[in-house]
mmCIF file of C-alpha atoms and ligand atoms in Angstrom:
data_model
loop_
_atom_site.group_PDB
_atom_site.id
_atom_site.type_symbol
_atom_site.label_atom_id
_atom_site.label_comp_id
_atom_site.label_asym_id
_atom_site.label_seq_id
_atom_site.Cartn_x
_atom_site.Cartn_y
_atom_site.Cartn_z
ATOM 1 C CA MET B 1 104.501 120.261 115.182
ATOM 2 C CA ALA B 2 101.901 122.878 115.971
ATOM 3 C CA PHE B 3 102.478 124.656 119.255
ATOM 4 C CA LYS B 4 99.164 123.468 120.607
ATOM 5 C CA ASP B 5 100.261 119.851 120.070
ATOM 6 C CA VAL B 6 103.358 119.995 122.256
ATOM 7 C CA PRO B 7 102.607 117.455 125.008
ATOM 8 C CA PRO B 8 102.271 118.609 128.634
ATOM 9 C CA ILE B 9 105.177 118.116 131.038
ATOM 10 C CA GLU B 10 104.441 116.529 134.429
ATOM 11 C CA ASN B 11 105.841 118.083 137.562
ATOM 12 C CA TYR B 12 108.830 116.492 139.244
ATOM 13 C CA LYS B 13 106.808 114.484 141.784
ATOM 14 C CA VAL B 14 104.438 112.882 139.273
ATOM 15 C CA PHE B 15 107.367 112.213 136.985
ATOM 16 C CA ILE B 16 109.483 110.366 139.536
ATOM 17 C CA ASP B 17 106.589 108.599 141.287
ATOM 18 C CA THR B 18 105.393 107.132 137.993
ATOM 19 C CA ALA B 19 108.870 105.812 137.241
ATOM 20 C CA PHE B 20 109.241 104.092 140.622
ATOM 21 C CA LYS B 21 105.680 102.774 140.667
ATOM 22 C CA ARG B 22 106.160 101.087 137.318
ATOM 23 C CA ALA B 23 109.342 99.440 138.560
ATOM 24 C CA GLN B 24 107.520 98.147 141.629
ATOM 25 C CA LYS B 25 105.561 95.788 139.428
ATOM 26 C CA ILE B 26 108.663 93.898 138.365
ATOM 27 C CA ASN B 27 108.704 90.525 140.022
ATOM 28 C CA SER B 28 111.540 88.460 138.661
ATOM 29 C CA ARG B 29 112.250 85.446 140.872
ATOM 30 C CA ASN B 30 115.960 85.963 140.839
ATOM 31 C CA GLN B 31 116.982 88.821 143.182
ATOM 32 C CA LYS B 32 119.741 90.022 140.912
ATOM 33 C CA ASP B 33 117.557 90.072 137.807
ATOM 34 C CA ARG B 34 114.826 91.819 139.742
ATOM 35 C CA GLN B 35 117.049 94.710 140.840
ATOM 36 C CA LEU B 36 118.654 94.969 137.410
ATOM 37 C CA ASN B 37 115.259 95.033 135.711
ATOM 38 C CA LYS B 38 114.052 97.676 138.111
ATOM 39 C CA ILE B 39 116.898 100.067 137.455
ATOM 40 C CA ASP B 40 116.558 99.435 133.705
ATOM 41 C CA LEU B 41 112.878 100.267 133.772
ATOM 42 C CA VAL B 42 113.356 103.423 135.830
ATOM 43 C CA LYS B 43 116.112 104.564 133.514
ATOM 44 C CA GLU B 44 114.058 103.758 130.385
ATOM 45 C CA TYR B 45 111.055 105.654 131.683
ATOM 46 C CA VAL B 46 112.970 108.737 132.822
ATOM 47 C CA ILE B 47 115.089 108.864 129.662
ATOM 48 C CA ALA B 48 112.057 108.451 127.406
ATOM 49 C CA ARG B 49 110.251 111.308 129.153
ATOM 50 C CA LEU B 50 113.268 113.607 128.972
ATOM 51 C CA ILE B 51 113.899 112.790 125.316
ATOM 52 C CA LYS B 52 110.259 113.444 124.548
ATOM 53 C CA ILE B 53 110.579 116.901 126.058
ATOM 54 C CA MET B 54 113.725 117.611 124.047
ATOM 55 C CA ASN B 55 112.152 116.362 120.836
ATOM 56 C CA THR B 56 108.784 118.040 121.127
ATOM 57 C CA TYR B 57 109.679 121.340 122.720
ATOM 58 C CA PRO B 58 110.100 124.084 120.114
ATOM 59 C CA ASN B 59 113.673 125.128 119.461
ATOM 60 C CA ILE B 60 113.268 128.876 119.687
ATOM 61 C CA ASP B 61 116.514 129.583 117.839
ATOM 62 C CA GLU B 62 115.238 127.746 114.792
ATOM 63 C CA LEU B 63 111.850 129.412 114.622
ATOM 64 C CA ASP B 64 111.124 131.907 111.897
ATOM 65 C CA PRO B 65 111.283 135.584 112.898
ATOM 66 C CA PHE B 66 107.539 135.938 113.575
ATOM 67 C CA TYR B 67 107.344 133.138 116.120
ATOM 68 C CA LYS B 68 110.789 133.882 117.512
ATOM 69 C CA GLU B 69 109.723 137.434 118.286
ATOM 70 C CA LEU B 70 106.388 136.264 119.684
ATOM 71 C CA PHE B 71 108.247 133.891 122.016
ATOM 72 C CA LYS B 72 110.676 136.582 123.069
ATOM 73 C CA GLN B 73 107.972 139.100 123.800
ATOM 74 C CA THR B 74 105.569 136.841 125.657
ATOM 75 C CA LEU B 75 107.885 134.371 127.404
ATOM 76 C CA GLU B 76 111.187 134.277 129.219
ATOM 77 C CA TYR B 77 113.397 133.136 126.390
ATOM 78 C CA ALA B 78 116.552 132.784 128.513
ATOM 79 C CA ASP B 79 114.746 130.740 131.183
ATOM 80 C CA ILE B 80 113.365 128.338 128.581
ATOM 81 C CA LYS B 81 116.807 127.820 127.081
ATOM 82 C CA LYS B 82 118.287 127.250 130.520
ATOM 83 C CA SER B 83 115.520 124.795 131.389
ATOM 84 C CA LEU B 84 116.058 122.793 128.221
ATOM 85 C CA GLY B 85 119.736 122.760 129.122
ATOM 86 C CA GLY B 86 118.719 121.326 132.489
ATOM 87 C CA VAL B 87 116.775 118.542 130.799
ATOM 88 C CA ALA B 88 119.770 117.695 128.602
ATOM 89 C CA TRP B 89 121.987 117.630 131.681
ATOM 90 C CA ALA B 90 119.593 115.270 133.495
ATOM 91 C CA LEU B 91 119.522 112.998 130.479
ATOM 92 C CA LYS B 92 123.298 112.581 130.602
ATOM 93 C CA LYS B 93 123.381 112.111 134.359
ATOM 94 C CA VAL B 94 120.676 109.428 134.384
ATOM 95 C CA THR B 95 122.450 107.526 131.628
ATOM 96 C CA PHE B 96 125.754 107.794 133.487
ATOM 97 C CA PHE B 97 124.412 106.527 136.824
ATOM 98 C CA HIS B 98 122.450 103.761 135.205
ATOM 99 C CA LYS B 99 125.602 102.461 133.601
ATOM 100 C CA GLN B 100 127.505 102.711 136.872
ATOM 101 C CA TYR B 101 124.858 100.920 138.955
ATOM 102 C CA SER B 102 124.252 98.341 136.309
ATOM 103 C CA ILE B 103 127.930 97.373 136.503
ATOM 104 C CA LYS B 104 127.845 97.370 140.305
ATOM 105 C CA LEU B 105 124.789 95.121 140.353
ATOM 106 C CA LYS B 106 126.248 92.737 137.819
ATOM 107 C CA LYS B 107 129.424 92.446 139.859
ATOM 108 C CA THR B 108 127.503 91.598 143.024
ATOM 109 C CA HIS B 109 126.941 87.965 143.781
ATOM 110 C CA ALA B 110 123.384 86.661 143.426
ATOM 111 C CA ASP B 111 123.390 85.416 147.016
ATOM 112 C CA GLU B 112 123.870 88.924 148.439
ATOM 113 C CA PRO B 113 120.255 90.121 148.342
ATOM 114 C CA LYS B 114 120.811 92.879 150.893
ATOM 115 C CA ARG B 115 123.639 94.405 148.891
ATOM 116 C CA LEU B 116 121.648 94.077 145.649
ATOM 117 C CA ASN B 117 118.692 95.779 147.238
ATOM 118 C CA SER B 118 120.719 98.592 148.721
ATOM 119 C CA LEU B 119 122.441 99.269 145.373
ATOM 120 C CA ARG B 120 119.065 99.539 143.704
ATOM 121 C CA THR B 121 117.824 101.906 146.450
ATOM 122 C CA GLU B 122 120.959 104.001 146.039
ATOM 123 C CA PHE B 123 120.295 104.244 142.315
ATOM 124 C CA TYR B 124 116.726 105.390 142.998
ATOM 125 C CA GLY B 125 118.120 108.065 145.298
ATOM 126 C CA ARG B 126 120.470 109.294 142.575
ATOM 127 C CA ILE B 127 117.685 109.454 140.010
ATOM 128 C CA ASN B 128 115.376 111.202 142.428
ATOM 129 C CA SER B 129 117.980 113.818 143.186
ATOM 130 C CA ILE B 130 118.770 114.404 139.490
ATOM 131 C CA VAL B 131 115.134 114.920 138.549
ATOM 132 C CA LYS B 132 114.626 117.052 141.651
ATOM 133 C CA GLN B 133 117.426 119.297 140.486
ATOM 134 C CA ILE B 134 115.480 120.086 137.311
ATOM 135 C CA LYS B 135 112.208 120.516 139.189
ATOM 136 C CA ASP B 136 112.058 124.271 138.496
ATOM 137 C CA ASN B 137 113.099 123.715 134.887
ATOM 138 C CA LEU B 138 110.164 121.354 134.354
ATOM 139 C CA THR B 139 107.818 123.891 135.940
ATOM 140 C CA ILE B 140 109.084 126.689 133.684
ATOM 141 C CA LEU B 141 108.795 124.523 130.559
ATOM 142 C CA GLU B 142 105.222 123.526 131.394
ATOM 143 C CA ALA B 143 104.133 127.081 132.269
ATOM 144 C CA SER B 144 105.639 128.358 129.008
ATOM 145 C CA ARG B 145 104.008 125.540 127.055
ATOM 146 C CA LYS B 146 100.632 126.632 128.384
ATOM 147 C CA VAL B 147 101.267 130.103 126.974
ATOM 148 C CA PHE B 148 102.561 129.097 123.553
ATOM 149 C CA SER B 149 99.894 126.441 123.083
ATOM 150 C CA GLN B 150 97.581 129.421 122.602
ATOM 151 C CA PHE B 151 99.662 130.859 119.760
ATOM 152 C CA PRO B 152 97.889 130.897 116.410
ATOM 153 C CA THR B 153 99.034 128.359 113.812
ATOM 154 C CA ILE B 154 100.141 130.502 110.906
ATOM 155 C CA LYS B 155 101.890 129.307 107.755
ATOM 156 C CA THR B 156 104.909 131.525 107.899
ATOM 157 C CA ALA B 157 106.191 130.619 104.431
ATOM 158 C CA MET B 158 102.955 131.360 102.573
ATOM 159 C CA ASN B 159 102.151 134.594 100.766
ATOM 160 C CA THR B 160 100.228 136.476 103.426
ATOM 161 C CA VAL B 161 97.734 139.298 103.218
ATOM 162 C CA CYS B 162 96.732 141.094 106.426
ATOM 163 C CA ILE B 163 93.321 142.698 106.654
ATOM 164 C CA ILE B 164 93.787 145.933 108.569
ATOM 165 C CA GLY B 165 91.409 148.538 109.883
ATOM 166 C CA PHE B 166 89.915 150.061 112.994
ATOM 167 C CA PRO B 167 87.820 147.904 115.351
ATOM 168 C CA ASN B 168 84.309 147.128 114.148
ATOM 169 C CA VAL B 169 84.917 148.337 110.566
ATOM 170 C CA GLY B 170 83.986 144.976 109.051
ATOM 171 C CA LYS B 171 87.312 143.159 108.633
ATOM 172 C CA THR B 172 85.966 139.772 109.687
ATOM 173 C CA THR B 173 82.854 140.283 107.553
ATOM 174 C CA LEU B 174 85.139 140.957 104.584
ATOM 175 C CA LEU B 175 87.163 137.813 105.308
ATOM 176 C CA PHE B 176 83.925 135.857 105.237
ATOM 177 C CA LYS B 177 82.910 137.457 101.945
ATOM 178 C CA LEU B 178 86.285 136.618 100.426
ATOM 179 C CA THR B 179 86.779 133.094 101.667
ATOM 180 C CA GLY B 180 83.476 131.854 103.050
ATOM 181 C CA SER B 181 85.014 131.249 106.474
ATOM 182 C CA LYS B 182 82.649 131.866 109.338
ATOM 183 C CA PRO B 183 84.362 133.446 112.299
ATOM 184 C CA ASP B 184 82.642 135.528 114.994
ATOM 185 C CA ILE B 185 81.033 138.699 113.677
ATOM 186 C CA LYS B 186 79.416 140.868 116.337
ATOM 187 C CA PRO B 187 78.120 144.422 116.308
ATOM 188 C CA TYR B 188 80.746 145.703 118.723
ATOM 189 C CA ALA B 189 84.437 146.481 118.596
ATOM 190 C CA PHE B 190 87.084 143.853 119.398
ATOM 191 C CA THR B 191 84.918 140.891 118.413
ATOM 192 C CA THR B 192 87.960 139.175 117.009
ATOM 193 C CA LYS B 193 89.955 138.047 120.039
ATOM 194 C CA GLY B 194 92.685 136.252 118.182
ATOM 195 C CA ILE B 195 93.799 136.167 114.583
ATOM 196 C CA ASN B 196 91.369 134.658 112.087
ATOM 197 C CA ILE B 197 93.244 132.703 109.463
ATOM 198 C CA SER B 198 91.668 131.812 106.169
ATOM 199 C CA TYR B 199 92.885 130.730 102.775
ATOM 200 C CA MET B 200 92.335 131.558 99.139
ATOM 201 C CA GLU B 201 94.093 129.415 96.569
ATOM 202 C CA ASN B 202 97.575 130.946 96.774
ATOM 203 C CA ILE B 203 97.381 133.118 99.796
ATOM 204 C CA GLN B 204 96.809 133.171 103.492
ATOM 205 C CA LEU B 205 94.538 135.906 104.770
ATOM 206 C CA LEU B 206 94.967 137.120 108.315
ATOM 207 C CA ASP B 207 92.138 139.026 109.907
ATOM 208 C CA THR B 208 93.882 140.808 112.705
ATOM 209 C CA PRO B 209 91.971 142.012 115.751
ATOM 210 C CA GLY B 210 91.066 145.698 115.648
ATOM 211 C CA THR B 211 94.399 147.427 115.300
ATOM 212 C CA LEU B 212 94.337 150.719 117.073
ATOM 213 C CA ASN B 213 96.628 153.588 116.451
ATOM 214 C CA ARG B 214 98.529 153.485 119.645
ATOM 215 C CA GLU B 215 101.918 152.532 120.809
ATOM 216 C CA VAL B 216 101.024 150.349 123.802
ATOM 217 C CA SER B 217 99.820 146.959 122.670
ATOM 218 C CA ASN B 218 98.065 144.217 124.558
ATOM 219 C CA LYS B 219 98.927 140.588 123.822
ATOM 220 C CA ILE B 220 96.395 140.159 121.027
ATOM 221 C CA GLU B 221 97.548 143.351 119.401
ATOM 222 C CA LEU B 222 101.137 142.157 119.725
ATOM 223 C CA VAL B 223 100.314 139.159 117.519
ATOM 224 C CA SER B 224 98.811 141.560 114.984
ATOM 225 C CA GLU B 225 101.786 143.901 115.106
ATOM 226 C CA LEU B 226 104.219 141.032 114.587
ATOM 227 C CA ALA B 227 102.111 139.563 111.780
ATOM 228 C CA ILE B 228 102.148 142.970 110.090
ATOM 229 C CA LYS B 229 105.884 143.295 110.556
ATOM 230 C CA TYR B 230 107.090 139.776 109.756
ATOM 231 C CA LEU B 231 104.397 137.945 107.793
ATOM 232 C CA ALA B 232 102.427 140.380 105.679
ATOM 233 C CA ASN B 233 103.458 140.582 102.049
ATOM 234 C CA SER B 234 100.585 142.967 101.371
ATOM 235 C CA PHE B 235 97.525 144.488 103.054
ATOM 236 C CA VAL B 236 93.845 145.034 102.562
ATOM 237 C CA PHE B 237 92.912 148.201 104.375
ATOM 238 C CA VAL B 238 89.259 148.486 105.355
ATOM 239 C CA PHE B 239 87.772 151.963 105.699
ATOM 240 C CA ASP B 240 84.445 152.349 107.462
ATOM 241 C CA PRO B 241 82.596 155.398 106.110
ATOM 242 C CA THR B 242 80.288 155.461 109.128
ATOM 243 C CA LEU B 243 83.200 156.035 111.521
ATOM 244 C CA GLU B 244 85.355 159.091 112.158
ATOM 245 C CA LEU B 245 87.816 159.369 109.323
ATOM 246 C CA GLY B 246 90.852 161.148 110.798
ATOM 247 C CA LYS B 247 92.078 158.238 112.916
ATOM 248 C CA GLN B 248 91.460 155.756 110.130
ATOM 249 C CA ILE B 249 93.589 157.814 107.776
ATOM 250 C CA THR B 250 96.392 158.011 110.326
ATOM 251 C CA LEU B 251 96.379 154.211 110.573
ATOM 252 C CA TYR B 252 96.240 153.915 106.789
ATOM 253 C CA ASN B 253 99.287 156.181 106.451
ATOM 254 C CA LYS B 254 101.147 154.102 109.026
ATOM 255 C CA ILE B 255 100.499 150.972 106.970
ATOM 256 C CA LYS B 256 101.434 152.740 103.726
ATOM 257 C CA LYS B 257 104.805 153.618 105.238
ATOM 258 C CA LEU B 258 105.675 149.922 105.418
ATOM 259 C CA ASP B 259 106.272 149.987 101.673
ATOM 260 C CA LYS B 260 104.186 146.950 100.849
ATOM 261 C CA PRO B 261 101.179 146.889 98.502
ATOM 262 C CA VAL B 262 97.975 148.149 100.142
ATOM 263 C CA LEU B 263 94.597 147.386 98.582
ATOM 264 C CA VAL B 264 91.735 149.523 99.862
ATOM 265 C CA TYR B 265 88.197 148.411 100.531
ATOM 266 C CA VAL B 266 85.347 150.564 101.837
ATOM 267 C CA SER B 267 82.834 148.655 103.951
ATOM 268 C CA LYS B 268 79.214 149.428 104.813
ATOM 269 C CA THR B 269 78.498 151.182 101.524
ATOM 270 C CA ASP B 270 74.938 149.910 101.891
ATOM 271 C CA VAL B 271 74.638 152.260 104.880
ATOM 272 C CA GLN B 272 76.714 155.136 103.540
ATOM 273 C CA GLU B 273 76.530 155.248 99.779
ATOM 274 C CA ASP B 274 78.583 158.386 99.230
ATOM 275 C CA VAL B 275 82.184 157.285 99.327
ATOM 276 C CA SER B 276 83.615 160.109 97.242
ATOM 277 C CA GLU B 277 86.012 161.157 100.004
ATOM 278 C CA PHE B 278 87.781 157.796 99.651
ATOM 279 C CA LYS B 279 88.388 158.182 95.934
ATOM 280 C CA LYS B 280 92.010 159.185 96.352
ATOM 281 C CA TYR B 281 92.716 155.841 98.051
ATOM 282 C CA LYS B 282 91.479 153.999 94.949
ATOM 283 C CA PRO B 283 89.028 151.687 96.735
ATOM 284 C CA LEU B 284 88.148 148.372 95.118
ATOM 285 C CA SER B 285 84.753 146.738 95.004
ATOM 286 C CA LEU B 286 84.448 143.270 96.519
ATOM 287 C CA VAL B 287 84.662 141.665 93.070
ATOM 288 C CA GLU B 288 87.721 143.722 92.114
ATOM 289 C CA LEU B 289 89.393 142.957 95.420
ATOM 290 C CA LYS B 290 88.817 139.242 95.009
ATOM 291 C CA LYS B 291 90.316 139.372 91.512
ATOM 292 C CA GLU B 292 93.384 141.261 92.733
ATOM 293 C CA LEU B 293 93.936 138.734 95.499
ATOM 294 C CA GLU B 294 93.551 135.836 93.100
ATOM 295 C CA LEU B 295 96.333 137.298 90.976
ATOM 296 C CA ILE B 296 98.826 136.987 93.805
ATOM 297 C CA GLN B 297 101.249 134.192 93.068
ATOM 298 C CA PRO B 298 102.375 131.598 95.597
ATOM 299 C CA GLN B 299 105.606 132.415 97.373
HETATM 300 N N1 GTP I 301 75.573 147.266 107.012
HETATM 301 C C1 GTP I 301 76.761 146.708 107.012
HETATM 302 N N2 GTP I 301 77.235 146.237 108.162
HETATM 303 C C2 GTP I 301 78.454 145.671 108.142
HETATM 304 C C3 GTP I 301 79.238 145.548 106.955
HETATM 305 N N3 GTP I 301 80.398 144.961 107.263
HETATM 306 C C4 GTP I 301 80.367 144.719 108.586
HETATM 307 N N4 GTP I 301 79.210 145.138 109.112
HETATM 308 C C5 GTP I 301 78.779 145.040 110.519
HETATM 309 O O1 GTP I 301 79.741 145.719 111.337
HETATM 310 C C6 GTP I 301 79.890 145.037 112.566
HETATM 311 C C7 GTP I 301 81.349 144.696 112.787
HETATM 312 O O2 GTP I 301 81.761 143.769 111.806
HETATM 313 P P1 GTP I 301 83.026 142.842 111.993
HETATM 314 O O3 GTP I 301 83.231 142.153 110.687
HETATM 315 O O4 GTP I 301 82.930 142.039 113.213
HETATM 316 O O5 GTP I 301 84.127 143.975 112.204
HETATM 317 P P2 GTP I 301 85.665 143.787 112.590
HETATM 318 O O6 GTP I 301 86.418 144.881 111.912
HETATM 319 O O7 GTP I 301 86.112 142.399 112.315
HETATM 320 O O8 GTP I 301 85.618 144.080 114.146
HETATM 321 P P3 GTP I 301 86.722 143.669 115.248
HETATM 322 O O9 GTP I 301 87.060 142.246 115.062
HETATM 323 O O10 GTP I 301 86.009 143.930 116.521
HETATM 324 O O11 GTP I 301 87.878 144.587 115.045
HETATM 325 C C8 GTP I 301 78.967 143.826 112.500
HETATM 326 O O12 GTP I 301 77.749 144.145 113.111
HETATM 327 C C9 GTP I 301 78.782 143.616 111.018
HETATM 328 O O13 GTP I 301 77.561 142.977 110.708
HETATM 329 C C10 GTP I 301 78.661 146.076 105.744
HETATM 330 O O14 GTP I 301 79.260 146.021 104.658
HETATM 331 N N5 GTP I 301 77.425 146.618 105.857
HETATM 332 MG MG1 MG I 302 86.897 141.015 113.540
#
């Protein structure tokens, strides 16, 4: 399941109110049946909601290294684990008390409506207190979900090429030229706010937001850094001949150090035709670059 598709988690109050409201509608004639049906319905509802959380919430331990690291660096990993533990605990407790009160109700004589009613109320109290005990857990899980629902959906097992270069050098324009995808292209730096993902036959191309040569990263840059570290099998480095060269070369050398293939492309040659100073980086034309990328085999 994509992170953006993980369903929202209601807060404790909405959760418990919905369960009890639904049970209110039960109107069996027989007192005993009515109370039994009510506790069954409350249990079914609460259990179903808790199971849904367990089944749809990402299991961080099982994620691949890219997403695992992204989770760890943007969210409180330990708190999420603890909160999921809380949900599992509640699941057991609700099941346990339902069984207990179901037996108690069944043992009570049908002509003891007061006792039947008070057992049912007691059960409600138990359920309320269990769910209340995981109130903070539910809040943490929902707040974290809101963060990870914004994570990009990247195919982590596909051969991946990252397009790298300074802000505004023409990375997104190149992605468009290679794949025909039409993301935002604007005449100022940091146009690309998230990762643009596009596909050629065998490969996934990631257009990472302007990667600057600095140690401190913001959140968007973090995604880029992690994609470079964990996902990239190779790189396309974009040089912009109209920009200062020194910094671009420093970034290029940093990428070269990663010991993965680096293809070089020089943008804006229509503006700056003389690209002789890039010769030593063996730049490829658009056609050559496309051919090289097409040669990459699926993983
Ligand atoms: N003349 C000319 N302009 C180009 C070329 N490639 C890109 N540009 C222009 O350069 C500007 C930046 O292009 P983008 O493709 O958004 O650059 P980017 O590297 O993705 O920028 P960020 O996402 O901000 O890092 C836009 O105004 C483009 O139209 C080119 O080959 N020739
Ligand atoms: Mg861009």
